[in-house]
Amino acid sequence: MDMSDLETLKSDDDLDTVSKLLRTQRYADVMNKVEDALGKDSCGALSEDDPLYKLIVDCNKLTVDIENEIVTVHGFIRSKYRPRFPELESLVHHAIEYASVVKQIGDEKDLTLVTLKGLSAKSTPLSVLLFASTTKGKPLPEDVLQKTLEACDRAFELDSALKKILAFVETKMGCIAPNLSAVVGSAVAAKLMATAGGLSGLAKMPSCNVQVLGQKRKNLDGFSAVTTQSRVGYLEQTEIFRNTPPGFRKQAIKLLAGKSTLAARVDACRGDPLGTNGKALREEIQKKIDKLQEPGVARQPKPLPVPDMTAKKKRGGRRLRKMKERYAVTEMRKLSNRVAFGVASEESSLGDGLGVGYGMLGQGGSKRLRVSSVPSKLKLGAKLEKKLKERQYTSGVTTATTSGFMTSRLAFTPVQGIELCNPGAVKLGSGTQSTYFSESGTFSQIKKI
């Protein structure tokens, strides 16, 4: 609707000043030619100079004008009937259904006498009657009600003309767009062409827009919208879409929109008058949908590897025997792991059963007077242990202090602990060095007998 139409709805009360399409000469000429062509069954390859092809193009243009005219009349009806039933606009969104409800209710006060028909949703009549019983609307004057009912009749007349044009175009779709008709069907192809403004307009349109052509706003009456199909227009009326399970319809509608666009482009350039490409595209869509419905491949059980039955070389010798002796279980460990039968409790490190239990150690049931503690063979070798002790103690921390004429030395030894020694003292070696060849040695005096 243009801005001038909106201003007319607010200021004018005459329907003829708002809806002018039915009184035009173009509308009358196209409708007369359509009625004459409906009685003829001639169909073949149409060229652009053929009068039938020009008539179909005029029908496509007229369908767009009729749809716009229906929207204008719908706005006129709402503006007049809003004071009587303001909640009806939010309950019924479709223009023809709204006009049908207004025509049936009129200015009736007792709605129990009204039986609503022609509504798409089953729950909508109940909602309309419920809100109508509690509405705050006021009765309409007689002249306003008469103009509203005339507008409803005008909407019905426009809708009837639109259906007649679509029926005519549907019969000729096999000649105009054979590939598109093979993909989506003649009825849906005619509606797509009429909404897009012709075959050339449909061919220039992207597939995402073809998908929503003819989309209507759905009234859910407060129910959840989880199961509803969004972004779906005329393509939901195709046979492929209806035969597809609900879980795969989202993928199916995208495939239909993409292949319909390709088929429309083939028909626009007259590439395949026989519709072979359209049939191939339809088969491709069906194969892809069937592929989506196939169950996934079950996970196969993985077999165990074949056991290696060949004998392996086992290491033996002195090193292996030493290792077994080093990690062998001692007699004390065996007794600590055993528990005597019939004994109340065993001894523990903390007493009263707390701490580490001693098992049969020290009990009479062990049948041993004493268990000797064998030194563990897990310890390091004697040479390596000696070297570690020397590093830790003898050659460990050494401190030296110098003050004046005296020097002292502190040494840590494994026997005496901290030892204070005189660094100036000279230690004599062993053997001949301590007697004959010593630098500090002197002559010894031998007593004579």
CSV table of C-alpha atoms in Angstrom, one decimal:
chain,number,residue,atom,x,y,z
A,1,MET,CA,0.0,0.0,0.0
A,2,ASP,CA,1.2,3.5,-0.8
A,3,MET,CA,1.1,6.4,1.6
A,4,SER,CA,-1.8,7.9,-0.4
A,5,ASP,CA,-3.8,4.8,0.2
A,6,LEU,CA,-3.2,4.9,3.9
A,7,GLU,CA,-4.3,8.5,4.0
A,8,THR,CA,-7.4,7.6,2.0
A,9,LEU,CA,-8.3,5.0,4.6
A,10,LYS,CA,-8.1,7.5,7.4
A,11,SER,CA,-10.1,10.3,5.7
A,12,ASP,CA,-12.4,8.8,3.1
A,13,ASP,CA,-15.3,6.5,3.8
A,14,ASP,CA,-16.1,5.5,0.2
A,15,LEU,CA,-14.9,2.1,-0.9
A,16,ASP,CA,-14.7,3.1,-4.6
A,17,THR,CA,-12.1,5.7,-3.9
A,18,VAL,CA,-9.9,3.1,-2.2
A,19,SER,CA,-10.5,0.1,-4.5
A,20,LYS,CA,-10.4,1.0,-8.2
A,21,LEU,CA,-9.0,-2.1,-9.9
A,22,LEU,CA,-12.4,-3.7,-10.7
A,23,ARG,CA,-13.5,-0.6,-12.6
A,24,THR,CA,-10.5,-0.5,-14.9
A,25,GLN,CA,-10.6,-1.5,-18.6
A,26,ARG,CA,-7.4,-3.6,-18.3
A,27,TYR,CA,-9.0,-5.8,-15.7
A,28,ALA,CA,-12.1,-6.4,-17.8
A,29,ASP,CA,-10.2,-7.2,-20.9
A,30,VAL,CA,-7.8,-9.7,-19.2
A,31,MET,CA,-10.7,-11.5,-17.5
A,32,ASN,CA,-12.7,-11.8,-20.7
A,33,LYS,CA,-9.7,-13.3,-22.5
A,34,VAL,CA,-9.1,-15.7,-19.7
A,35,GLU,CA,-12.7,-16.9,-19.8
A,36,ASP,CA,-12.5,-17.4,-23.5
A,37,ALA,CA,-9.1,-19.2,-23.3
A,38,LEU,CA,-10.3,-21.6,-20.5
A,39,GLY,CA,-12.7,-23.3,-23.0
A,40,LYS,CA,-9.8,-24.0,-25.4
A,41,ASP,CA,-7.4,-26.9,-24.9
A,42,SER,CA,-4.7,-25.9,-27.4
A,43,CYS,CA,-1.2,-26.1,-26.1
A,44,GLY,CA,2.2,-26.3,-27.7
A,45,ALA,CA,5.5,-24.5,-27.9
A,46,LEU,CA,4.7,-20.9,-27.3
A,47,SER,CA,6.9,-18.1,-28.6
A,48,GLU,CA,7.1,-14.5,-27.3
A,49,ASP,CA,5.0,-13.2,-30.2
A,50,ASP,CA,2.1,-15.7,-29.5
A,51,PRO,CA,-1.0,-14.0,-28.2
A,52,LEU,CA,-1.5,-16.7,-25.6
A,53,TYR,CA,2.0,-16.1,-24.3
A,54,LYS,CA,1.2,-12.4,-24.0
A,55,LEU,CA,-2.0,-13.2,-22.2
A,56,ILE,CA,-0.2,-15.3,-19.7
A,57,VAL,CA,2.3,-12.4,-19.1
A,58,ASP,CA,-0.7,-10.0,-18.6
A,59,CYS,CA,-2.3,-12.5,-16.2
A,60,ASN,CA,0.9,-12.6,-14.1
A,61,LYS,CA,1.0,-8.8,-13.9
A,62,LEU,CA,-2.7,-8.7,-13.0
A,63,THR,CA,-2.3,-11.2,-10.2
A,64,VAL,CA,0.1,-8.9,-8.5
A,65,ASP,CA,-2.3,-6.0,-8.8
A,66,ILE,CA,-5.2,-8.1,-7.4
A,67,GLU,CA,-3.1,-9.2,-4.4
A,68,ASN,CA,-2.3,-5.6,-3.6
A,69,GLU,CA,-5.9,-4.6,-4.1
A,70,ILE,CA,-7.0,-7.3,-1.6
A,71,VAL,CA,-4.5,-5.9,0.9
A,72,THR,CA,-6.0,-2.5,0.5
A,73,VAL,CA,-9.6,-3.7,0.9
A,74,HIS,CA,-8.5,-5.7,4.0
A,75,GLY,CA,-7.1,-2.5,5.5
A,76,PHE,CA,-10.4,-0.7,4.8
A,77,ILE,CA,-12.4,-3.5,6.5
A,78,ARG,CA,-10.2,-3.4,9.6
A,79,SER,CA,-10.5,0.3,9.9
A,80,LYS,CA,-14.3,0.2,9.8
A,81,TYR,CA,-14.8,-2.9,11.9
A,82,ARG,CA,-12.2,-2.2,14.6
A,83,PRO,CA,-14.6,-0.3,16.9
A,84,ARG,CA,-16.9,-3.3,16.9
A,85,PHE,CA,-14.4,-6.1,17.5
A,86,PRO,CA,-10.8,-4.8,18.0
A,87,GLU,CA,-9.4,-8.2,19.1
A,88,LEU,CA,-10.3,-9.9,15.7
A,89,GLU,CA,-7.2,-8.5,14.0
A,90,SER,CA,-4.8,-10.5,16.3
A,91,LEU,CA,-6.9,-13.7,15.9
A,92,VAL,CA,-7.4,-13.8,12.1
A,93,HIS,CA,-4.5,-12.6,10.0
A,94,HIS,CA,-5.5,-13.7,6.5
A,95,ALA,CA,-7.4,-11.1,4.5
A,96,ILE,CA,-10.1,-13.3,3.0
A,97,GLU,CA,-10.6,-15.2,6.3
A,98,TYR,CA,-10.9,-11.9,8.1
A,99,ALA,CA,-13.5,-10.7,5.6
A,100,SER,CA,-15.4,-14.0,6.0
A,101,VAL,CA,-15.6,-13.7,9.8
A,102,VAL,CA,-16.8,-10.1,9.6
A,103,LYS,CA,-19.4,-11.1,7.0
A,104,GLN,CA,-20.7,-13.9,9.3
A,105,ILE,CA,-20.6,-12.0,12.6
A,106,GLY,CA,-21.8,-8.6,11.3
A,107,ASP,CA,-23.3,-6.7,14.2
A,108,GLU,CA,-24.7,-9.8,15.9
A,109,LYS,CA,-24.8,-9.5,19.7
A,110,ASP,CA,-25.6,-13.1,20.6
A,111,LEU,CA,-22.6,-15.0,19.0
A,112,THR,CA,-24.0,-18.4,20.1
A,113,LEU,CA,-26.3,-18.1,17.0
A,114,VAL,CA,-23.3,-17.6,14.7
A,115,THR,CA,-21.5,-20.6,13.2
A,116,LEU,CA,-18.1,-19.6,11.8
A,117,LYS,CA,-17.0,-21.4,8.6
A,118,GLY,CA,-14.1,-21.0,6.2
A,119,LEU,CA,-11.3,-20.7,8.8
A,120,SER,CA,-8.1,-22.7,8.3
A,121,ALA,CA,-7.2,-23.5,11.9
A,122,LYS,CA,-9.6,-25.6,14.0
A,123,SER,CA,-9.0,-23.7,17.2
A,124,THR,CA,-9.5,-20.3,15.6
A,125,PRO,CA,-13.4,-20.3,15.6
A,126,LEU,CA,-13.4,-21.1,19.3
A,127,SER,CA,-10.9,-18.3,20.1
A,128,VAL,CA,-13.0,-15.8,18.0
A,129,LEU,CA,-16.2,-16.7,19.8
A,130,LEU,CA,-14.5,-16.6,23.2
A,131,PHE,CA,-13.0,-13.1,22.6
A,132,ALA,CA,-16.2,-11.8,21.0
A,133,SER,CA,-18.1,-12.6,24.2
A,134,THR,CA,-15.8,-10.5,26.3
A,135,THR,CA,-15.0,-7.7,23.8
A,136,LYS,CA,-15.2,-4.1,24.7
A,137,GLY,CA,-16.4,-3.1,21.2
A,138,LYS,CA,-19.5,-1.0,20.5
A,139,PRO,CA,-22.2,-1.6,17.9
A,140,LEU,CA,-21.6,0.0,14.5
A,141,PRO,CA,-23.9,2.5,12.9
A,142,GLU,CA,-26.0,1.1,10.0
A,143,ASP,CA,-24.2,3.0,7.2
A,144,VAL,CA,-20.7,2.0,8.5
A,145,LEU,CA,-21.8,-1.6,8.8
A,146,GLN,CA,-23.2,-1.6,5.2
A,147,LYS,CA,-19.9,-0.2,3.8
A,148,THR,CA,-18.0,-2.8,5.7
A,149,LEU,CA,-20.1,-5.7,4.3
A,150,GLU,CA,-19.7,-4.2,0.8
A,151,ALA,CA,-16.0,-4.2,1.2
A,152,CYS,CA,-16.2,-7.9,2.3
A,153,ASP,CA,-18.0,-8.7,-1.0
A,154,ARG,CA,-15.4,-6.8,-2.9
A,155,ALA,CA,-12.6,-8.9,-1.3
A,156,PHE,CA,-14.5,-12.1,-2.2
A,157,GLU,CA,-14.9,-11.0,-5.8
A,158,LEU,CA,-11.1,-10.2,-6.1
A,159,ASP,CA,-10.2,-13.5,-4.6
A,160,SER,CA,-12.5,-15.3,-7.1
A,161,ALA,CA,-10.9,-13.5,-10.0
A,162,LEU,CA,-7.4,-14.4,-8.6
A,163,LYS,CA,-8.3,-18.1,-8.4
A,164,LYS,CA,-9.7,-18.1,-12.0
A,165,ILE,CA,-6.5,-16.5,-13.3
A,166,LEU,CA,-4.3,-19.0,-11.4
A,167,ALA,CA,-6.4,-21.9,-12.8
A,168,PHE,CA,-5.9,-20.6,-16.4
A,169,VAL,CA,-2.1,-20.2,-15.9
A,170,GLU,CA,-1.9,-23.6,-14.3
A,171,THR,CA,-3.4,-25.2,-17.4
A,172,LYS,CA,-0.8,-23.5,-19.6
A,173,MET,CA,2.2,-24.1,-17.4
A,174,GLY,CA,3.2,-27.2,-19.3
A,175,CYS,CA,3.7,-24.9,-22.4
A,176,ILE,CA,5.4,-21.9,-20.6
A,177,ALA,CA,7.5,-23.6,-17.9
A,178,PRO,CA,7.6,-27.3,-18.4
A,179,ASN,CA,10.8,-27.8,-16.3
A,180,LEU,CA,9.4,-25.8,-13.4
A,181,SER,CA,6.1,-27.7,-13.6
A,182,ALA,CA,7.9,-31.0,-13.5
A,183,VAL,CA,9.7,-30.1,-10.3
A,184,VAL,CA,7.0,-28.5,-8.2
A,185,GLY,CA,3.8,-29.1,-10.1
A,186,SER,CA,1.6,-26.9,-12.3
A,187,ALA,CA,-0.4,-25.4,-9.5
A,188,VAL,CA,2.6,-24.3,-7.4
A,189,ALA,CA,4.5,-23.2,-10.5
A,190,ALA,CA,1.6,-20.9,-11.4
A,191,LYS,CA,1.5,-19.4,-8.0
A,192,LEU,CA,5.3,-18.9,-7.9
A,193,MET,CA,5.2,-17.1,-11.3
A,194,ALA,CA,2.3,-15.0,-10.3
A,195,THR,CA,3.9,-13.9,-7.1
A,196,ALA,CA,7.3,-13.2,-8.6
A,197,GLY,CA,5.8,-11.2,-11.5
A,198,GLY,CA,6.4,-13.7,-14.3
A,199,LEU,CA,8.9,-16.3,-15.4
A,200,SER,CA,11.7,-13.8,-15.9
A,201,GLY,CA,11.2,-12.4,-12.5
A,202,LEU,CA,11.3,-15.8,-10.9
A,203,ALA,CA,14.5,-16.7,-12.9
A,204,LYS,CA,16.3,-13.7,-11.5
A,205,MET,CA,15.2,-14.4,-7.9
A,206,PRO,CA,17.6,-16.2,-5.5
A,207,SER,CA,16.6,-19.5,-4.1
A,208,CYS,CA,16.3,-18.1,-0.5
A,209,ASN,CA,13.6,-15.7,-1.7
A,210,VAL,CA,11.8,-18.4,-3.7
A,211,GLN,CA,11.6,-20.5,-0.5
A,212,VAL,CA,9.4,-17.8,1.2
A,213,LEU,CA,7.2,-16.8,-1.7
A,214,GLY,CA,3.6,-17.0,-0.5
A,215,GLN,CA,4.5,-17.3,3.2
A,216,LYS,CA,1.6,-16.4,5.5
A,217,ARG,CA,1.7,-15.4,9.1
A,218,LYS,CA,0.3,-18.2,11.2
A,219,ASN,CA,-1.9,-17.7,14.2
A,220,LEU,CA,-0.9,-20.1,17.0
A,221,ASP,CA,-3.4,-18.9,19.6
A,222,GLY,CA,-0.8,-19.0,22.3
A,223,PHE,CA,0.5,-22.5,21.5
A,224,SER,CA,4.1,-23.4,21.1
A,225,ALA,CA,5.9,-22.6,17.8
A,226,VAL,CA,8.3,-25.5,18.0
A,227,THR,CA,6.6,-27.8,15.6
A,228,THR,CA,5.7,-25.1,13.1
A,229,GLN,CA,7.5,-24.7,9.8
A,230,SER,CA,9.1,-21.3,9.4
A,231,ARG,CA,10.3,-19.7,6.1
A,232,VAL,CA,8.0,-21.9,4.0
A,233,GLY,CA,5.6,-20.5,1.3
A,234,TYR,CA,4.0,-22.1,-1.7
A,235,LEU,CA,6.6,-24.9,-1.8
A,236,GLU,CA,4.9,-26.6,1.2
A,237,GLN,CA,2.0,-27.4,-1.2
A,238,THR,CA,4.3,-29.6,-3.4
A,239,GLU,CA,4.0,-33.4,-3.4
A,240,ILE,CA,7.6,-33.9,-2.4
A,241,PHE,CA,7.3,-31.7,0.7
A,242,ARG,CA,4.1,-33.4,1.9
A,243,ASN,CA,5.6,-36.9,1.5
A,244,THR,CA,8.7,-36.0,3.4
A,245,PRO,CA,8.8,-36.8,7.2
A,246,PRO,CA,8.7,-33.7,9.4
A,247,GLY,CA,12.3,-34.2,10.6
A,248,PHE,CA,13.7,-33.8,7.1
A,249,ARG,CA,11.4,-31.1,5.7
A,250,LYS,CA,13.9,-28.3,6.4
A,251,GLN,CA,16.4,-30.0,4.0
A,252,ALA,CA,13.7,-30.8,1.5
A,253,ILE,CA,12.4,-27.2,1.3
A,254,LYS,CA,16.0,-26.0,0.6
A,255,LEU,CA,16.4,-28.6,-2.2
A,256,LEU,CA,13.1,-27.6,-3.7
A,257,ALA,CA,13.9,-23.9,-3.7
A,258,GLY,CA,17.3,-24.4,-5.3
A,259,LYS,CA,16.1,-26.8,-8.0
A,260,SER,CA,13.1,-24.7,-8.7
A,261,THR,CA,15.3,-21.7,-9.4
A,262,LEU,CA,17.4,-23.7,-11.8
A,263,ALA,CA,14.4,-25.0,-13.6
A,264,ALA,CA,12.9,-21.5,-13.9
A,265,ARG,CA,16.2,-20.3,-15.5
A,266,VAL,CA,16.1,-23.1,-18.0
A,267,ASP,CA,12.5,-22.3,-19.0
A,268,ALA,CA,13.3,-18.5,-19.2
A,269,CYS,CA,15.9,-19.1,-21.9
A,270,ARG,CA,13.8,-21.8,-23.7
A,271,GLY,CA,16.6,-24.4,-23.1
A,272,ASP,CA,14.4,-27.5,-22.8
A,273,PRO,CA,10.8,-27.3,-24.1
A,274,LEU,CA,10.2,-31.0,-23.3
A,275,GLY,CA,10.9,-30.7,-19.6
A,276,THR,CA,13.7,-33.3,-19.5
A,277,ASN,CA,15.9,-31.3,-17.2
A,278,GLY,CA,13.0,-30.7,-14.8
A,279,LYS,CA,12.3,-34.4,-14.5
A,280,ALA,CA,16.0,-35.1,-13.8
A,281,LEU,CA,16.0,-32.4,-11.1
A,282,ARG,CA,12.9,-33.9,-9.5
A,283,GLU,CA,14.6,-37.4,-9.4
A,284,GLU,CA,17.7,-35.9,-7.9
A,285,ILE,CA,15.7,-34.2,-5.1
A,286,GLN,CA,13.9,-37.5,-4.4
A,287,LYS,CA,17.2,-39.4,-4.3
A,288,LYS,CA,18.7,-37.0,-1.8
A,289,ILE,CA,15.7,-37.1,0.5
A,290,ASP,CA,15.8,-40.9,0.4
A,291,LYS,CA,19.5,-40.8,1.2
A,292,LEU,CA,18.8,-38.6,4.2
A,293,GLN,CA,16.2,-41.0,5.5
A,294,GLU,CA,18.5,-44.0,5.4
A,295,PRO,CA,19.7,-45.3,8.8
A,296,GLY,CA,23.3,-44.8,9.7
A,297,VAL,CA,25.8,-47.6,9.4
A,298,ALA,CA,25.8,-49.7,12.6
A,299,ARG,CA,29.1,-49.8,14.5
A,300,GLN,CA,30.7,-53.1,13.8
A,301,PRO,CA,32.3,-55.0,16.8
A,302,LYS,CA,36.0,-54.8,16.6
A,303,PRO,CA,37.6,-58.3,16.9
A,304,LEU,CA,40.4,-59.0,19.2
A,305,PRO,CA,43.9,-59.3,17.7
A,306,VAL,CA,45.2,-62.8,17.0
A,307,PRO,CA,47.2,-63.9,20.0
A,308,ASP,CA,51.0,-64.4,19.5
A,309,MET,CA,51.6,-68.1,20.3
A,310,THR,CA,55.3,-68.0,19.6
A,311,ALA,CA,57.7,-68.5,22.5
A,312,LYS,CA,59.5,-65.4,23.6
A,313,LYS,CA,63.1,-65.2,24.8
A,314,LYS,CA,63.2,-64.8,28.6
A,315,ARG,CA,66.2,-63.2,30.3
A,316,GLY,CA,68.0,-65.4,32.8
A,317,GLY,CA,71.3,-65.5,34.7
A,318,ARG,CA,72.8,-63.9,37.7
A,319,ARG,CA,71.3,-60.5,37.1
A,320,LEU,CA,67.8,-61.9,37.0
A,321,ARG,CA,68.3,-64.0,40.1
A,322,LYS,CA,69.6,-61.0,42.0
A,323,MET,CA,66.6,-59.0,41.0
A,324,LYS,CA,64.3,-61.7,42.3
A,325,GLU,CA,66.1,-61.9,45.6
A,326,ARG,CA,66.0,-58.1,45.9
A,327,TYR,CA,62.2,-58.0,45.5
A,328,ALA,CA,61.3,-61.2,47.2
A,329,VAL,CA,58.7,-61.3,50.1
A,330,THR,CA,60.4,-61.7,53.5
A,331,GLU,CA,59.2,-63.9,56.3
A,332,MET,CA,58.3,-60.9,58.4
A,333,ARG,CA,56.1,-59.6,55.6
A,334,LYS,CA,54.4,-62.9,55.1
A,335,LEU,CA,53.6,-63.1,58.9
A,336,SER,CA,52.3,-59.5,58.9
A,337,ASN,CA,50.0,-60.3,56.0
A,338,ARG,CA,48.5,-63.3,57.8
A,339,VAL,CA,45.7,-63.3,60.3
A,340,ALA,CA,45.1,-66.1,62.8
A,341,PHE,CA,41.7,-67.7,62.8
A,342,GLY,CA,39.7,-67.3,66.0
A,343,VAL,CA,41.9,-64.5,67.5
A,344,ALA,CA,40.0,-61.5,68.8
A,345,SER,CA,42.3,-58.8,67.4
A,346,GLU,CA,45.8,-58.4,66.2
A,347,GLU,CA,48.4,-56.0,67.5
A,348,SER,CA,48.8,-52.7,65.7
A,349,SER,CA,51.2,-49.8,65.7
A,350,LEU,CA,48.9,-47.4,67.5
A,351,GLY,CA,47.0,-49.9,69.6
A,352,ASP,CA,43.2,-50.8,69.7
A,353,GLY,CA,43.3,-51.8,66.0
A,354,LEU,CA,44.5,-48.4,64.8
A,355,GLY,CA,47.5,-47.9,62.6
A,356,VAL,CA,49.4,-50.6,60.8
A,357,GLY,CA,48.5,-54.2,61.8
A,358,TYR,CA,51.2,-56.7,62.7
A,359,GLY,CA,49.2,-59.8,61.7
A,360,MET,CA,50.7,-62.9,63.3
A,361,LEU,CA,54.0,-61.3,64.3
A,362,GLY,CA,54.6,-61.9,68.0
A,363,GLN,CA,51.7,-64.3,68.4
A,364,GLY,CA,51.8,-67.9,69.6
A,365,GLY,CA,50.0,-69.2,66.5
A,366,SER,CA,52.9,-68.4,64.3
A,367,LYS,CA,54.8,-71.4,65.7
A,368,ARG,CA,58.1,-69.5,65.8
A,369,LEU,CA,59.9,-68.3,68.8
A,370,ARG,CA,61.7,-65.5,67.0
A,371,VAL,CA,61.8,-64.1,63.5
A,372,SER,CA,65.2,-62.8,62.5
A,373,SER,CA,65.2,-59.6,60.6
A,374,VAL,CA,67.2,-60.2,57.4
A,375,PRO,CA,68.7,-57.0,56.0
A,376,SER,CA,66.9,-55.9,52.9
A,377,LYS,CA,68.6,-56.5,49.6
A,378,LEU,CA,67.0,-53.5,48.1
A,379,LYS,CA,69.8,-51.4,49.5
A,380,LEU,CA,72.5,-50.1,47.3
A,381,GLY,CA,75.9,-51.8,46.9
A,382,ALA,CA,78.5,-51.5,49.6
A,383,LYS,CA,80.9,-49.5,47.4
A,384,LEU,CA,78.2,-47.1,46.2
A,385,GLU,CA,77.0,-46.6,49.8
A,386,LYS,CA,80.5,-45.9,51.0
A,387,LYS,CA,81.0,-43.3,48.4
A,388,LEU,CA,77.8,-41.5,49.2
A,389,LYS,CA,78.8,-41.4,52.9
A,390,GLU,CA,82.2,-39.9,52.1
A,391,ARG,CA,80.6,-37.3,50.0
A,392,GLN,CA,78.1,-36.4,52.7
A,393,TYR,CA,80.3,-36.4,55.7
A,394,THR,CA,84.1,-36.4,55.1
A,395,SER,CA,84.3,-34.2,52.1
A,396,GLY,CA,81.1,-32.4,53.1
A,397,VAL,CA,80.8,-28.9,54.6
A,398,THR,CA,84.1,-27.5,55.6
A,399,THR,CA,84.6,-24.1,57.1
A,400,ALA,CA,87.9,-22.4,57.7
A,401,THR,CA,88.5,-19.3,59.7
A,402,THR,CA,91.6,-17.3,59.8
A,403,SER,CA,92.2,-14.8,62.6
A,404,GLY,CA,95.7,-13.6,63.5
A,405,PHE,CA,98.3,-16.3,63.8
A,406,MET,CA,96.0,-19.3,64.2
A,407,THR,CA,94.0,-21.3,61.7
A,408,SER,CA,91.2,-23.7,62.7
A,409,ARG,CA,89.3,-26.3,60.7
A,410,LEU,CA,85.9,-27.9,61.4
A,411,ALA,CA,85.2,-31.3,59.8
A,412,PHE,CA,82.2,-33.6,59.9
A,413,THR,CA,83.0,-37.2,60.2
A,414,PRO,CA,80.7,-40.3,60.4
A,415,VAL,CA,82.2,-41.5,63.6
A,416,GLN,CA,82.8,-38.5,65.9
A,417,GLY,CA,80.5,-36.0,64.3
A,418,ILE,CA,82.1,-32.5,64.5
A,419,GLU,CA,85.9,-32.8,64.8
A,420,LEU,CA,88.3,-29.9,65.4
A,421,CYS,CA,91.8,-30.5,64.1
A,422,ASN,CA,95.1,-28.5,63.7
A,423,PRO,CA,95.8,-27.9,60.1
A,424,GLY,CA,99.5,-27.1,60.9
A,425,ALA,CA,100.1,-30.6,62.3
A,426,VAL,CA,102.0,-32.9,59.9
A,427,LYS,CA,100.8,-36.4,59.8
A,428,LEU,CA,103.4,-39.1,59.2
A,429,GLY,CA,102.7,-41.6,56.6
A,430,SER,CA,103.0,-45.3,57.0
A,431,GLY,CA,106.1,-47.5,56.2
A,432,THR,CA,109.6,-46.1,55.7
A,433,GLN,CA,108.3,-42.6,55.2
A,434,SER,CA,107.6,-42.2,59.0
A,435,THR,CA,111.2,-43.2,59.9
A,436,TYR,CA,114.0,-42.9,57.6
A,437,PHE,CA,112.8,-40.6,54.8
A,438,SER,CA,110.6,-38.3,56.8
A,439,GLU,CA,111.4,-34.6,56.6
A,440,SER,CA,110.4,-33.9,60.2
A,441,GLY,CA,111.9,-37.1,61.7
A,442,THR,CA,115.1,-37.0,63.9
A,443,PHE,CA,117.6,-39.5,65.1
A,444,SER,CA,116.4,-41.8,67.8
A,445,GLN,CA,118.6,-42.5,70.8
A,446,ILE,CA,119.2,-46.1,71.6
A,447,LYS,CA,119.9,-46.9,75.2
A,448,LYS,CA,122.8,-49.2,75.7
A,449,ILE,CA,122.4,-52.1,78.0
